[in-house]
mmCIF file of C-alpha atoms and ligand atoms in Angstrom:
data_model
loop_
_atom_site.group_PDB
_atom_site.id
_atom_site.type_symbol
_atom_site.label_atom_id
_atom_site.label_comp_id
_atom_site.label_asym_id
_atom_site.label_seq_id
_atom_site.Cartn_x
_atom_site.Cartn_y
_atom_site.Cartn_z
ATOM 1 C CA UNK B 414 -10.288 268.852 163.147
ATOM 2 C CA UNK B 415 -9.517 265.228 163.186
ATOM 3 C CA UNK B 416 -6.654 263.977 160.934
ATOM 4 C CA UNK B 417 -6.703 260.447 159.197
ATOM 5 C CA UNK B 418 -3.906 257.681 158.851
ATOM 6 C CA UNK B 419 -3.767 256.919 155.390
ATOM 7 C CA UNK B 420 -1.358 254.602 153.344
ATOM 8 C CA UNK B 421 -0.469 254.810 149.832
ATOM 9 C CA UNK B 422 -2.132 251.464 148.564
ATOM 10 C CA UNK B 423 -0.936 252.509 144.649
ATOM 11 C CA UNK B 424 0.739 254.772 142.964
ATOM 12 C CA UNK B 425 0.361 255.026 139.444
ATOM 13 C CA UNK B 426 2.084 257.129 136.748
ATOM 14 C CA UNK B 427 -0.994 258.742 134.796
ATOM 15 C CA UNK B 428 0.697 261.238 132.446
ATOM 16 C CA UNK B 429 4.311 263.242 131.889
ATOM 17 C CA UNK B 430 4.826 264.705 135.644
ATOM 18 C CA UNK B 431 1.289 263.319 137.169
ATOM 19 C CA UNK B 432 0.951 260.097 139.466
ATOM 20 C CA UNK B 433 -1.949 259.255 141.117
ATOM 21 C CA UNK B 434 -2.282 257.929 144.756
ATOM 22 C CA UNK B 435 -4.530 255.618 146.038
ATOM 23 C CA UNK B 436 -4.937 256.090 149.790
ATOM 24 C CA UNK B 437 -6.585 253.571 152.140
ATOM 25 C CA UNK B 438 -7.306 253.278 155.587
ATOM 26 C CA UNK B 439 -4.276 252.489 158.018
ATOM 27 C CA UNK B 440 -6.922 250.888 160.459
ATOM 28 C CA UNK B 441 -9.515 248.461 158.377
ATOM 29 C CA UNK B 442 -12.279 251.326 158.758
ATOM 30 C CA UNK B 443 -14.253 253.261 156.313
ATOM 31 C CA UNK B 444 -13.095 256.274 155.318
ATOM 32 C CA UNK B 445 -15.441 259.369 155.953
ATOM 33 C CA UNK B 446 -17.881 260.052 153.165
ATOM 34 C CA UNK B 447 -17.478 262.843 150.378
ATOM 35 C CA UNK B 448 -19.223 264.460 147.477
ATOM 36 C CA UNK B 449 -17.393 266.021 144.150
ATOM 37 C CA UNK B 450 -15.285 268.548 144.169
ATOM 38 C CA UNK B 451 -14.036 267.730 148.048
ATOM 39 C CA UNK B 452 -10.329 268.295 148.404
ATOM 40 C CA UNK B 453 -8.156 266.762 151.413
ATOM 41 C CA UNK B 454 -5.241 268.808 152.718
ATOM 42 C CA UNK B 455 -2.086 266.269 153.370
ATOM 43 C CA UNK B 456 0.648 266.633 156.184
ATOM 44 C CA UNK B 457 3.727 266.022 154.168
ATOM 45 C CA UNK B 458 7.030 265.078 156.308
ATOM 46 C CA UNK B 459 8.611 268.399 155.545
ATOM 47 C CA UNK B 460 5.746 270.127 157.455
ATOM 48 C CA UNK B 461 4.556 271.655 154.261
ATOM 49 C CA UNK B 462 0.443 270.759 153.814
ATOM 50 C CA UNK B 463 -0.985 270.614 150.562
ATOM 51 C CA UNK B 464 -4.727 270.690 148.996
ATOM 52 C CA UNK B 465 -5.607 267.799 146.620
ATOM 53 C CA UNK B 466 -9.002 267.336 145.156
ATOM 54 C CA UNK B 467 -10.240 263.501 145.670
ATOM 55 C CA UNK B 468 -10.946 261.974 141.976
ATOM 56 C CA UNK B 469 -12.692 258.762 142.557
ATOM 57 C CA UNK B 470 -16.132 258.296 142.777
ATOM 58 C CA UNK B 471 -17.674 259.698 145.618
ATOM 59 C CA UNK B 472 -19.743 256.538 147.046
ATOM 60 C CA UNK B 473 -16.041 254.574 147.619
ATOM 61 C CA UNK B 474 -15.696 254.834 151.415
ATOM 62 C CA UNK B 475 -12.358 252.160 150.807
ATOM 63 C CA UNK B 476 -10.041 254.456 149.437
ATOM 64 C CA UNK B 477 -9.263 257.893 148.164
ATOM 65 C CA UNK B 478 -7.724 259.105 144.808
ATOM 66 C CA UNK B 479 -5.296 261.827 144.532
ATOM 67 C CA UNK B 480 -3.714 262.930 141.142
ATOM 68 C CA UNK B 481 -0.701 265.416 141.864
ATOM 69 C CA UNK B 482 1.241 267.196 139.178
ATOM 70 C CA UNK B 483 5.067 267.832 139.551
ATOM 71 C CA UNK B 484 4.921 271.385 139.613
ATOM 72 C CA UNK B 485 9.090 273.168 138.552
ATOM 73 C CA UNK B 486 8.160 275.765 140.017
ATOM 74 C CA UNK B 487 7.289 273.619 142.714
ATOM 75 C CA UNK B 488 7.917 275.342 146.765
ATOM 76 C CA UNK B 489 8.605 271.661 147.987
ATOM 77 C CA UNK B 490 5.345 270.155 147.848
ATOM 78 C CA UNK B 491 4.312 268.396 144.819
ATOM 79 C CA UNK B 492 8.246 266.816 144.878
ATOM 80 C CA UNK B 493 7.616 265.709 148.174
ATOM 81 C CA UNK B 494 4.072 264.138 146.729
ATOM 82 C CA UNK B 495 5.868 262.212 143.927
ATOM 83 C CA UNK B 496 8.674 260.519 146.547
ATOM 84 C CA UNK B 497 6.516 258.915 148.301
ATOM 85 C CA UNK B 498 5.941 255.430 147.538
ATOM 86 C CA UNK B 499 3.410 252.674 147.915
ATOM 87 C CA UNK B 500 3.159 251.422 151.894
ATOM 88 C CA UNK B 501 3.962 254.716 153.021
ATOM 89 C CA UNK B 502 1.615 256.324 155.969
ATOM 90 C CA UNK B 503 0.375 259.722 155.959
ATOM 91 C CA UNK B 504 -2.033 262.184 157.794
ATOM 92 C CA UNK B 505 -4.668 263.593 155.720
ATOM 93 C CA UNK B 506 -7.560 266.092 156.759
ATOM 94 C CA UNK B 507 -11.291 265.225 156.345
ATOM 95 C CA UNK B 508 -12.322 266.096 153.049
ATOM 96 C CA UNK B 509 -13.678 269.231 152.379
ATOM 97 C CA UNK B 510 -15.851 271.236 149.555
ATOM 98 C CA UNK B 511 -15.590 274.674 148.294
ATOM 99 C CA UNK B 512 -16.204 273.304 145.088
ATOM 100 C CA UNK B 513 -19.849 271.568 144.947
ATOM 101 C CA UNK B 514 -21.893 270.362 142.395
ATOM 102 C CA UNK B 515 -25.529 272.013 142.208
ATOM 103 C CA UNK B 516 -28.769 270.487 141.327
ATOM 104 C CA UNK B 517 -29.212 271.630 137.783
ATOM 105 C CA UNK B 518 -30.675 270.616 134.522
ATOM 106 C CA UNK B 519 -27.703 270.270 132.842
ATOM 107 C CA UNK B 520 -23.662 270.722 133.675
ATOM 108 C CA UNK B 521 -20.997 271.670 131.558
ATOM 109 C CA UNK B 522 -17.345 270.759 132.818
ATOM 110 C CA UNK B 523 -14.013 272.199 131.711
ATOM 111 C CA UNK B 524 -10.872 270.907 133.114
ATOM 112 C CA UNK B 525 -7.406 272.589 132.390
ATOM 113 C CA UNK B 526 -4.470 269.981 132.969
ATOM 114 C CA UNK B 527 -4.516 268.637 136.299
ATOM 115 C CA UNK B 528 -7.652 270.266 137.127
ATOM 116 C CA UNK B 529 -8.835 267.312 135.789
ATOM 117 C CA UNK B 530 -9.269 265.630 139.336
ATOM 118 C CA UNK B 531 -12.366 267.579 140.864
ATOM 119 C CA UNK B 532 -13.742 267.624 137.476
ATOM 120 C CA UNK B 533 -13.442 263.521 136.754
ATOM 121 C CA UNK B 534 -15.194 263.108 140.557
ATOM 122 C CA UNK B 535 -18.143 265.128 139.041
ATOM 123 C CA UNK B 536 -18.572 263.828 135.411
ATOM 124 C CA UNK B 537 -18.061 259.762 137.881
ATOM 125 C CA UNK B 538 -21.300 261.167 139.985
ATOM 126 C CA UNK B 539 -23.071 262.973 137.337
ATOM 127 C CA UNK B 540 -22.920 259.601 135.180
ATOM 128 C CA UNK B 541 -23.991 257.668 137.567
ATOM 129 C CA UNK B 542 -27.165 259.725 138.407
ATOM 130 C CA UNK B 543 -27.841 259.937 134.786
ATOM 131 C CA UNK B 544 -27.489 263.707 134.500
ATOM 132 C CA UNK B 545 -26.957 265.530 131.390
ATOM 133 C CA UNK B 546 -23.674 266.926 130.934
ATOM 134 C CA UNK B 547 -20.459 267.455 128.924
ATOM 135 C CA UNK B 548 -16.813 267.699 129.767
ATOM 136 C CA UNK B 549 -14.189 269.703 128.122
ATOM 137 C CA UNK B 550 -10.303 268.668 128.805
ATOM 138 C CA UNK B 551 -7.831 270.374 127.515
ATOM 139 C CA UNK B 552 -4.246 269.237 128.106
ATOM 140 C CA UNK B 553 -1.019 270.331 126.195
ATOM 141 C CA UNK B 554 -0.527 266.712 124.503
ATOM 142 C CA UNK B 555 -1.735 262.896 125.115
ATOM 143 C CA UNK B 556 1.359 262.463 127.020
ATOM 144 C CA UNK B 557 0.341 265.171 129.594
ATOM 145 C CA UNK B 558 -3.390 263.892 129.670
ATOM 146 C CA UNK B 559 -4.030 261.863 133.059
ATOM 147 C CA UNK B 560 -6.465 259.475 133.599
ATOM 148 C CA UNK B 561 -7.013 259.236 129.605
ATOM 149 C CA UNK B 562 -7.625 255.392 129.530
ATOM 150 C CA UNK B 563 -10.082 255.578 132.410
ATOM 151 C CA UNK B 564 -12.094 258.192 130.760
ATOM 152 C CA UNK B 565 -12.061 256.677 127.708
ATOM 153 C CA UNK B 566 -13.259 252.880 129.249
ATOM 154 C CA UNK B 567 -15.695 255.076 131.427
ATOM 155 C CA UNK B 568 -19.576 255.091 130.512
ATOM 156 C CA UNK B 569 -19.738 258.456 130.109
ATOM 157 C CA UNK B 570 -16.595 258.702 128.006
ATOM 158 C CA UNK B 571 -18.599 259.565 125.353
ATOM 159 C CA UNK B 572 -19.843 262.947 126.667
ATOM 160 C CA UNK B 573 -15.921 263.922 127.155
ATOM 161 C CA UNK B 574 -14.291 265.768 124.639
ATOM 162 C CA UNK B 575 -10.387 266.112 124.231
ATOM 163 C CA UNK B 576 -8.863 269.115 123.303
ATOM 164 C CA UNK B 577 -4.920 269.049 122.423
ATOM 165 C CA UNK B 578 -2.760 272.228 122.184
ATOM 166 C CA UNK B 579 -0.490 269.625 119.771
ATOM 167 C CA UNK B 580 -3.507 268.609 118.183
ATOM 168 C CA UNK B 581 -5.167 269.833 115.132
ATOM 169 C CA UNK B 582 -7.722 272.427 114.613
ATOM 170 C CA UNK B 583 -10.118 270.437 114.315
ATOM 171 C CA UNK B 584 -10.142 269.189 118.117
ATOM 172 C CA UNK B 585 -9.378 272.521 119.422
ATOM 173 C CA UNK B 586 -12.034 273.932 122.263
ATOM 174 C CA UNK B 587 -14.614 276.056 120.482
ATOM 175 C CA UNK B 588 -15.684 277.935 122.926
ATOM 176 C CA UNK B 589 -18.283 279.579 120.608
ATOM 177 C CA UNK B 590 -19.672 276.365 120.287
ATOM 178 C CA UNK B 591 -19.270 275.598 123.743
ATOM 179 C CA UNK B 592 -20.781 277.986 125.392
ATOM 180 C CA UNK B 593 -23.259 279.292 123.104
ATOM 181 C CA UNK B 594 -26.640 278.384 125.305
ATOM 182 C CA UNK B 595 -26.189 279.963 128.082
ATOM 183 C CA UNK B 596 -29.336 278.207 129.183
ATOM 184 C CA UNK B 597 -30.547 279.352 133.143
ATOM 185 C CA UNK B 598 -30.711 275.815 134.164
ATOM 186 C CA UNK B 599 -27.590 274.437 133.119
ATOM 187 C CA UNK B 600 -24.351 275.501 135.410
ATOM 188 C CA UNK B 601 -20.661 275.335 134.579
ATOM 189 C CA UNK B 602 -17.788 274.306 136.378
ATOM 190 C CA UNK B 603 -14.110 275.233 135.798
ATOM 191 C CA UNK B 604 -10.915 273.744 137.157
ATOM 192 C CA UNK B 605 -7.186 274.445 135.586
ATOM 193 C CA UNK B 606 -4.514 277.169 135.721
ATOM 194 C CA UNK B 607 -5.468 280.290 136.363
ATOM 195 C CA UNK B 608 -5.059 281.638 132.998
ATOM 196 C CA UNK B 609 -7.341 278.805 131.650
ATOM 197 C CA UNK B 610 -10.080 279.519 134.553
ATOM 198 C CA UNK B 611 -10.180 283.269 133.059
ATOM 199 C CA UNK B 612 -10.496 282.417 130.069
ATOM 200 C CA UNK B 613 -13.516 280.005 129.999
ATOM 201 C CA UNK B 614 -15.316 282.099 133.240
ATOM 202 C CA UNK B 615 -14.727 285.526 131.007
ATOM 203 C CA UNK B 616 -15.947 283.454 127.677
ATOM 204 C CA UNK B 617 -19.422 282.581 129.596
ATOM 205 C CA UNK B 618 -19.964 285.856 131.100
ATOM 206 C CA UNK B 619 -19.399 287.353 127.815
ATOM 207 C CA UNK B 620 -21.698 285.378 126.095
ATOM 208 C CA UNK B 621 -24.841 285.804 128.670
ATOM 209 C CA UNK B 622 -23.903 283.638 131.261
ATOM 210 C CA UNK B 623 -24.509 284.594 134.863
ATOM 211 C CA UNK B 624 -22.108 284.114 137.785
ATOM 212 C CA UNK B 625 -24.095 281.991 139.782
ATOM 213 C CA UNK B 626 -24.029 279.813 137.118
ATOM 214 C CA UNK B 627 -20.031 279.492 136.827
ATOM 215 C CA UNK B 628 -18.531 277.716 139.400
ATOM 216 C CA UNK B 629 -14.456 277.300 139.381
ATOM 217 C CA UNK B 630 -11.778 275.783 141.915
ATOM 218 C CA UNK B 631 -7.852 277.563 141.773
ATOM 219 C CA UNK B 632 -5.336 275.627 142.944
ATOM 220 C CA UNK B 633 -2.992 278.993 143.615
ATOM 221 C CA UNK B 634 -3.390 282.533 144.508
ATOM 222 C CA UNK B 635 -2.284 284.880 141.587
ATOM 223 C CA UNK B 636 1.367 285.688 141.502
ATOM 224 C CA UNK B 637 2.228 289.214 142.671
ATOM 225 C CA UNK B 638 4.097 291.133 139.821
ATOM 226 C CA UNK B 639 7.659 291.876 141.126
ATOM 227 C CA UNK B 640 7.507 294.927 139.213
ATOM 228 C CA UNK B 641 4.575 296.695 141.426
ATOM 229 C CA UNK B 642 5.348 294.813 144.666
ATOM 230 C CA UNK B 643 6.264 296.885 147.430
ATOM 231 C CA UNK B 644 6.806 296.981 151.562
ATOM 232 C CA UNK B 645 4.172 298.275 154.091
ATOM 233 C CA UNK B 646 3.381 298.024 157.883
ATOM 234 C CA UNK B 647 1.375 295.925 159.825
ATOM 235 C CA UNK B 648 0.075 297.156 163.190
ATOM 236 C CA UNK B 649 -0.787 294.500 165.937
ATOM 237 C CA UNK B 650 -4.254 296.417 167.443
ATOM 238 C CA UNK B 651 -3.705 294.551 170.961
ATOM 239 C CA UNK B 652 -0.185 295.323 171.589
ATOM 240 C CA UNK B 653 0.061 298.487 169.280
ATOM 241 C CA UNK B 654 3.693 297.101 167.718
ATOM 242 C CA UNK B 655 4.468 297.534 164.071
ATOM 243 C CA UNK B 656 5.724 295.177 161.998
ATOM 244 C CA UNK B 657 7.325 295.925 158.565
ATOM 245 C CA UNK B 658 6.692 293.471 155.569
ATOM 246 C CA UNK B 659 9.426 293.548 153.003
ATOM 247 C CA UNK B 660 8.000 294.115 149.464
ATOM 248 C CA UNK B 661 9.515 289.851 148.707
ATOM 249 C CA UNK B 662 8.483 288.526 152.309
ATOM 250 C CA UNK B 663 4.350 288.039 152.908
ATOM 251 C CA UNK B 664 2.644 288.955 156.110
ATOM 252 C CA UNK B 665 2.764 285.733 157.596
ATOM 253 C CA UNK B 666 6.051 285.305 156.989
ATOM 254 C CA UNK B 667 6.980 288.603 158.573
ATOM 255 C CA UNK B 668 4.988 288.352 161.529
ATOM 256 C CA UNK B 669 6.629 285.378 161.730
ATOM 257 C CA UNK B 670 9.937 286.198 162.023
ATOM 258 C CA UNK B 671 8.789 289.125 164.737
ATOM 259 C CA UNK B 672 6.939 286.019 166.543
ATOM 260 C CA UNK B 673 3.846 285.768 166.032
ATOM 261 C CA UNK B 674 2.436 282.869 164.589
ATOM 262 C CA UNK B 675 -0.533 282.908 162.436
ATOM 263 C CA UNK B 676 -1.582 279.413 161.440
ATOM 264 C CA UNK B 677 -1.719 278.515 157.883
ATOM 265 C CA UNK B 678 -2.193 275.667 155.832
ATOM 266 C CA UNK B 679 -2.127 276.513 152.070
ATOM 267 C CA UNK B 680 0.002 279.642 152.209
ATOM 268 C CA UNK B 681 -1.569 279.932 148.554
ATOM 269 C CA UNK B 682 -4.832 282.002 149.535
ATOM 270 C CA UNK B 683 -7.478 278.726 148.595
ATOM 271 C CA UNK B 684 -8.019 277.114 152.336
ATOM 272 C CA UNK B 685 -8.411 280.534 154.876
ATOM 273 C CA UNK B 686 -6.730 278.670 157.780
ATOM 274 C CA UNK B 687 -4.847 282.478 157.869
ATOM 275 C CA UNK B 688 -8.437 284.704 157.935
ATOM 276 C CA UNK B 689 -7.608 287.554 159.797
ATOM 277 C CA UNK B 690 -9.529 290.694 160.989
ATOM 278 C CA UNK B 691 -8.630 294.186 159.576
ATOM 279 C CA UNK B 692 -9.301 296.766 161.571
ATOM 280 C CA UNK B 693 -7.921 299.811 159.876
ATOM 281 C CA UNK B 694 -6.637 300.065 156.221
ATOM 282 C CA UNK B 695 -7.273 298.774 152.407
ATOM 283 C CA UNK B 696 -6.065 295.305 151.941
ATOM 284 C CA UNK B 697 -5.048 294.273 148.325
ATOM 285 C CA UNK B 698 -6.774 290.723 148.301
ATOM 286 C CA UNK B 699 -4.879 288.218 146.102
ATOM 287 C CA UNK B 700 -6.807 284.964 147.261
ATOM 288 C CA UNK B 701 -9.228 282.572 146.255
ATOM 289 C CA UNK B 702 -10.664 281.725 149.380
ATOM 290 C CA UNK B 703 -13.250 284.979 149.853
ATOM 291 C CA UNK B 704 -16.153 285.963 147.726
ATOM 292 C CA UNK B 705 -16.049 289.094 145.817
ATOM 293 C CA UNK B 706 -18.651 290.467 148.377
ATOM 294 C CA UNK B 707 -16.562 289.495 150.944
ATOM 295 C CA UNK B 708 -13.194 291.252 149.369
ATOM 296 C CA UNK B 709 -15.414 294.210 148.799
ATOM 297 C CA UNK B 710 -16.391 294.702 152.893
ATOM 298 C CA UNK B 711 -12.254 294.944 153.715
ATOM 299 C CA UNK B 712 -12.788 293.664 157.238
ATOM 300 C CA UNK B 713 -10.670 290.373 157.113
ATOM 301 C CA UNK B 714 -7.678 289.239 154.385
ATOM 302 C CA UNK B 715 -5.080 286.018 154.122
ATOM 303 C CA UNK B 716 -1.901 287.494 155.312
ATOM 304 C CA UNK B 717 -0.457 283.847 153.648
ATOM 305 C CA UNK B 718 -0.637 285.773 150.193
ATOM 306 C CA UNK B 719 -2.722 289.108 150.470
ATOM 307 C CA UNK B 720 -1.354 292.537 150.552
ATOM 308 C CA UNK B 721 -1.669 296.240 151.648
ATOM 309 C CA UNK B 722 -3.163 298.656 149.183
ATOM 310 C CA UNK B 723 -1.792 301.429 151.066
ATOM 311 C CA UNK B 724 1.106 302.087 153.599
ATOM 312 C CA UNK B 725 -0.715 300.284 156.948
ATOM 313 C CA UNK B 726 -2.688 297.658 157.914
ATOM 314 C CA UNK B 727 -4.090 297.755 161.565
ATOM 315 C CA UNK B 728 -4.765 293.712 161.950
ATOM 316 C CA UNK B 729 -7.043 292.256 165.102
ATOM 317 C CA UNK B 730 -4.119 290.261 166.713
HETATM 318 FE FE1 LIG H 1088 -4.574 278.855 153.142
HETATM 319 FE FE2 LIG H 1088 -3.830 281.347 154.061
HETATM 320 S S1 LIG H 1088 -2.737 279.376 154.890
HETATM 321 S S2 LIG H 1088 -5.240 280.946 152.633
#
């Protein structure tokens, strides 16, 4: 896919450990259009690629805005992003959308922490279209709440409910109330840490919401439990070669160590770049890219994070 050259036009501290970047085209051209929920792949100097949701209004073609949390467990991506300065130039992908809004009578938006980025764009678009929606924004504290002024000053501010972990009980998210009406023409969107998504999505299912009404986007693959991590082998179908995958090594890394490179991007089971066909064996899916139905077929997996349930996987390589 063709990449875009953009420069950091503005870098703003939005909250503790969260900065936003306004990215403008290097040449005086319009940026490709995008829809709410889209993200771009950002290529960092270190060679890492990271995905960031676009959080400006999707009608804008002169800039993209992304928000980046400095992750204390960063493998280099968020730290490198925070070191960028205004004027720096970088390559990004064209926007892609795995988290689109669907046409519905009403929308319910839930953001946890930095999960606000795609949700904020959705709120802008829904408000602009005069749609019926409510947004719940959950963070640890006001100091960790990015884009608070932008939301408070927005036309849609009255649709937004802030919930702070360190606030009083009255302002906490009341899931019973928020999800009380599983109206068939209401759709629910959730973005944030895995635990937050699980809390909202499971809460919705328990209250009678259909799966096709619940939309979510993860930022990272499920972390393997070190206590249950185990090694296995992969067999390259075209050559018969067997490569051992130690318990602390990903399949892509083990293959790369053996001189077989599979293209990767996010390395977290989100983008699908590394998707590989399986000829034999049962994968242990750890990604958020494949649908449940695709996972159940067990004929492909994401070797950047997924593993094997048995002793061997035969890969179509
Ligand atoms: Fe993104 Fe594997 S590299 S899913």
